[in-house]
Amino acid sequence: MPEKEWESSVAAIRNADTLIVAGTSLQVNPAASLIRYFAGKHFVIINRDATPSDSWADLVIHDSVGKVLGQAVLQ
């Protein structure tokens, strides 16, 4: 990842109150390591399968991202 984009991503994550990570196994770096910069209140993972970061999250939903977000928008 280019340095400018990396720094922008880190800054955005550091300043977020809520981080929703959807549709990723969180096993491919460097992008997967971005979650370590999150210091907000609510960390949510939406992924069909378990991830190594599930125990770190405040809410984990093991289901299809399209299904979960589709239902959330309809509510």
Coordinates of N, CA, C and O in Angstrom, one line a residue:
M1 N 0.9 -1.2 0.0 CA 0.0 0.0 0.0 C 0.9 1.2 0.0 O 1.8 1.3 0.8
P2 N 0.6 2.2 -0.9 CA 1.4 3.4 -0.9 C 1.4 4.2 0.4 O 0.3 4.1 1.1
E3 N 2.4 4.8 0.8 CA 2.6 5.5 2.1 C 1.5 6.5 2.3 O 0.9 6.5 3.4
K4 N 1.1 7.3 1.4 CA 0.1 8.3 1.5 C -1.3 7.7 1.9 O -2.0 8.1 2.8
E5 N -1.6 6.7 1.2 CA -2.9 6.0 1.4 C -2.9 5.3 2.8 O -3.9 5.2 3.5
W6 N -1.7 4.7 3.1 CA -1.6 4.0 4.4 C -1.8 5.0 5.6 O -2.6 4.8 6.5
E7 N -1.1 6.2 5.5 CA -1.3 7.2 6.5 C -2.7 7.7 6.6 O -3.2 8.0 7.7
S8 N -3.3 7.9 5.5 CA -4.7 8.4 5.5 C -5.7 7.3 6.1 O -6.6 7.7 6.9
S9 N -5.4 6.1 5.9 CA -6.2 5.0 6.4 C -6.0 4.9 7.9 O -7.0 4.8 8.7
V10 N -4.8 5.0 8.4 CA -4.5 5.0 9.8 C -5.1 6.1 10.5 O -5.8 6.0 11.6
A11 N -5.1 7.3 10.0 CA -5.7 8.5 10.6 C -7.2 8.3 10.7 O -7.8 8.7 11.7
A12 N -7.8 7.9 9.6 CA -9.3 7.7 9.6 C -9.7 6.7 10.7 O -10.7 6.9 11.4
I13 N -9.0 5.6 10.8 CA -9.3 4.5 11.8 C -9.1 5.0 13.2 O -9.9 4.7 14.1
R14 N -8.0 5.7 13.4 CA -7.7 6.3 14.7 C -8.8 7.2 15.2 O -9.1 7.3 16.4
N15 N -9.4 8.0 14.3 CA -10.4 9.0 14.6 C -11.8 8.4 14.6 O -12.8 9.2 14.9
A16 N -12.0 7.2 14.2 CA -13.4 6.6 14.1 C -13.9 6.2 15.5 O -13.2 5.7 16.4
D17 N -15.2 6.4 15.7 CA -15.9 6.0 16.9 C -16.3 4.5 16.8 O -16.3 3.8 17.7
T18 N -16.6 4.1 15.5 CA -17.1 2.8 15.2 C -16.3 2.3 14.0 O -16.2 3.1 13.0
L19 N -15.9 1.1 14.0 CA -15.2 0.5 12.9 C -16.0 -0.8 12.5 O -16.1 -1.7 13.4
I20 N -16.4 -0.8 11.3 CA -17.1 -2.0 10.8 C -16.2 -2.6 9.7 O -16.0 -2.0 8.7
V21 N -15.8 -3.9 9.9 CA -15.0 -4.6 9.0 C -15.9 -5.7 8.4 O -16.4 -6.5 9.1
A22 N -16.0 -5.7 7.1 CA -17.0 -6.6 6.5 C -16.4 -7.3 5.3 O -15.7 -6.7 4.5
G23 N -16.6 -8.6 5.3 CA -16.2 -9.4 4.1 C -14.7 -9.7 4.0 O -14.2 -9.8 2.8
T24 N -14.0 -9.8 5.1 CA -12.6 -10.1 5.0 C -12.2 -11.1 6.1 O -12.8 -11.0 7.2
S25 N -11.2 -11.9 5.8 CA -10.7 -12.9 6.8 C -9.8 -12.2 7.8 O -9.4 -12.8 8.8
L26 N -9.4 -11.0 7.5 CA -8.4 -10.2 8.4 C -7.1 -11.0 8.5 O -6.5 -11.0 9.6
Q27 N -6.7 -11.7 7.5 CA -5.5 -12.5 7.5 C -4.4 -12.0 6.5 O -3.3 -12.5 6.4
V28 N -4.8 -11.0 5.7 CA -3.9 -10.5 4.6 C -3.3 -9.2 5.0 O -4.1 -8.2 5.2
N29 N -2.0 -9.1 5.2 CA -1.4 -7.8 5.6 C -0.8 -7.1 4.4 O -0.5 -7.8 3.4
P30 N -0.7 -5.8 4.4 CA -0.7 -5.0 5.5 C -2.1 -4.5 5.9 O -2.3 -4.0 7.0
A31 N -3.1 -4.7 5.1 CA -4.4 -4.2 5.3 C -5.0 -4.7 6.6 O -5.7 -4.0 7.4
A32 N -4.8 -6.0 6.9 CA -5.4 -6.6 8.1 C -4.9 -6.0 9.4 O -5.6 -5.9 10.4
S33 N -3.7 -5.5 9.3 CA -3.1 -4.9 10.5 C -3.6 -3.5 10.8 O -3.3 -2.9 11.9
L34 N -4.4 -2.9 10.0 CA -4.9 -1.6 10.2 C -5.9 -1.5 11.4 O -6.0 -0.5 12.1
I35 N -6.5 -2.6 11.7 CA -7.5 -2.6 12.9 C -6.8 -2.3 14.2 O -7.4 -1.9 15.1
R36 N -5.5 -2.6 14.3 CA -4.8 -2.3 15.5 C -4.7 -0.8 15.9 O -4.4 -0.5 17.0
Y37 N -5.0 0.0 14.9 CA -5.0 1.5 15.2 C -6.3 2.0 15.7 O -6.5 3.1 16.1
F38 N -7.3 1.1 15.7 CA -8.7 1.5 16.2 C -8.7 1.7 17.7 O -8.3 0.7 18.4
A39 N -9.1 2.8 18.2 CA -9.3 3.0 19.6 C -10.6 3.6 20.0 O -10.8 4.1 21.1
G40 N -11.6 3.4 19.1 CA -12.9 3.9 19.3 C -13.7 3.0 20.2 O -13.2 2.1 20.9
K41 N -15.0 3.1 20.2 CA -15.9 2.4 21.1 C -16.5 1.1 20.6 O -16.7 0.2 21.4
H42 N -16.7 1.0 19.3 CA -17.4 -0.2 18.8 C -16.7 -0.8 17.6 O -16.6 -0.1 16.6
F43 N -16.2 -2.0 17.7 CA -15.6 -2.7 16.6 C -16.5 -3.9 16.2 O -16.8 -4.7 17.0
V44 N -16.9 -3.9 15.0 CA -17.8 -4.8 14.5 C -17.2 -5.6 13.3 O -16.6 -5.0 12.4
I45 N -17.3 -6.9 13.3 CA -16.9 -7.7 12.2 C -18.1 -8.5 11.6 O -18.8 -9.1 12.3
I46 N -18.2 -8.3 10.3 CA -19.2 -9.1 9.6 C -18.5 -9.9 8.5 O -17.9 -9.4 7.6
N47 N -18.5 -11.2 8.7 CA -17.9 -12.1 7.8 C -18.5 -13.5 7.9 O -18.9 -13.9 9.0
R48 N -18.6 -14.1 6.8 CA -19.2 -15.5 6.7 C -18.5 -16.4 7.7 O -19.1 -17.2 8.4
D49 N -17.1 -16.4 7.7 CA -16.3 -17.3 8.5 C -15.7 -16.5 9.7 O -15.5 -15.3 9.6
A50 N -15.2 -17.3 10.6 CA -14.5 -16.7 11.8 C -13.2 -16.1 11.3 O -12.6 -16.5 10.3
T51 N -12.8 -15.1 12.1 CA -11.5 -14.4 11.8 C -10.6 -14.5 13.0 O -11.2 -14.7 14.2
P52 N -9.3 -14.2 12.9 CA -8.5 -14.2 14.1 C -8.8 -13.1 15.0 O -8.4 -13.1 16.2
S53 N -9.5 -12.1 14.6 CA -9.9 -10.9 15.4 C -11.2 -11.0 16.0 O -11.6 -10.0 16.7
D54 N -12.0 -12.0 15.9 CA -13.3 -12.1 16.4 C -13.4 -11.9 17.9 O -14.3 -11.2 18.4
S55 N -12.4 -12.4 18.6 CA -12.4 -12.2 20.1 C -12.2 -10.7 20.5 O -12.5 -10.3 21.6
W56 N -11.6 -10.0 19.6 CA -11.3 -8.6 19.9 C -12.5 -7.7 19.6 O -12.6 -6.5 20.1
A57 N -13.5 -8.1 18.8 CA -14.6 -7.3 18.4 C -15.7 -7.2 19.4 O -15.9 -8.1 20.3
D58 N -16.4 -6.1 19.4 CA -17.6 -6.0 20.3 C -18.8 -6.7 19.8 O -19.7 -7.1 20.6
L59 N -18.9 -6.9 18.5 CA -20.0 -7.6 17.8 C -19.4 -8.3 16.6 O -18.7 -7.7 15.8
V60 N -19.7 -9.6 16.5 CA -19.3 -10.4 15.4 C -20.6 -11.1 14.8 O -21.4 -11.6 15.5
I61 N -20.7 -10.9 13.5 CA -21.8 -11.5 12.8 C -21.3 -12.4 11.7 O -20.6 -12.0 10.8
H62 N -21.5 -13.7 11.9 CA -21.1 -14.7 10.9 C -22.2 -15.0 9.9 O -23.0 -15.8 10.2
D63 N -22.2 -14.2 8.8 CA -23.2 -14.4 7.8 C -22.7 -13.6 6.6 O -21.7 -13.0 6.6
S64 N -23.4 -13.7 5.5 CA -23.1 -13.0 4.3 C -23.2 -11.5 4.5 O -24.2 -11.0 5.0
V65 N -22.2 -10.8 4.0 CA -22.2 -9.3 4.1 C -23.4 -8.7 3.4 O -24.0 -7.8 4.0
G66 N -23.6 -9.2 2.2 CA -24.8 -8.7 1.5 C -26.1 -8.9 2.2 O -26.9 -8.0 2.2
K67 N -26.3 -10.0 2.8 CA -27.5 -10.3 3.5 C -27.6 -9.4 4.8 O -28.7 -8.8 5.0
V68 N -26.5 -9.3 5.5 CA -26.6 -8.5 6.8 C -26.8 -7.0 6.5 O -27.7 -6.4 7.1
L69 N -26.0 -6.5 5.5 CA -26.2 -5.1 5.2 C -27.5 -4.8 4.5 O -28.1 -3.7 4.7
G70 N -27.9 -5.7 3.7 CA -29.2 -5.6 3.1 C -30.3 -5.5 4.1 O -31.2 -4.6 4.0
Q71 N -30.3 -6.3 5.1 CA -31.3 -6.3 6.2 C -31.2 -5.0 7.0 O -32.2 -4.5 7.4
A72 N -30.0 -4.6 7.2 CA -29.8 -3.4 8.0 C -30.3 -2.1 7.3 O -30.9 -1.3 7.9
V73 N -30.2 -2.1 6.0 CA -30.7 -0.9 5.3 C -32.2 -1.0 5.2 O -32.9 0.1 5.3
L74 N -32.8 -2.1 5.2 CA -34.2 -2.3 5.1 C -34.9 -1.9 6.4 O -36.1 -1.6 6.5
Q75 N -34.2 -2.0 7.5 CA -34.7 -1.8 8.8 C -34.9 -0.3 9.0 O -35.4 0.4 9.6

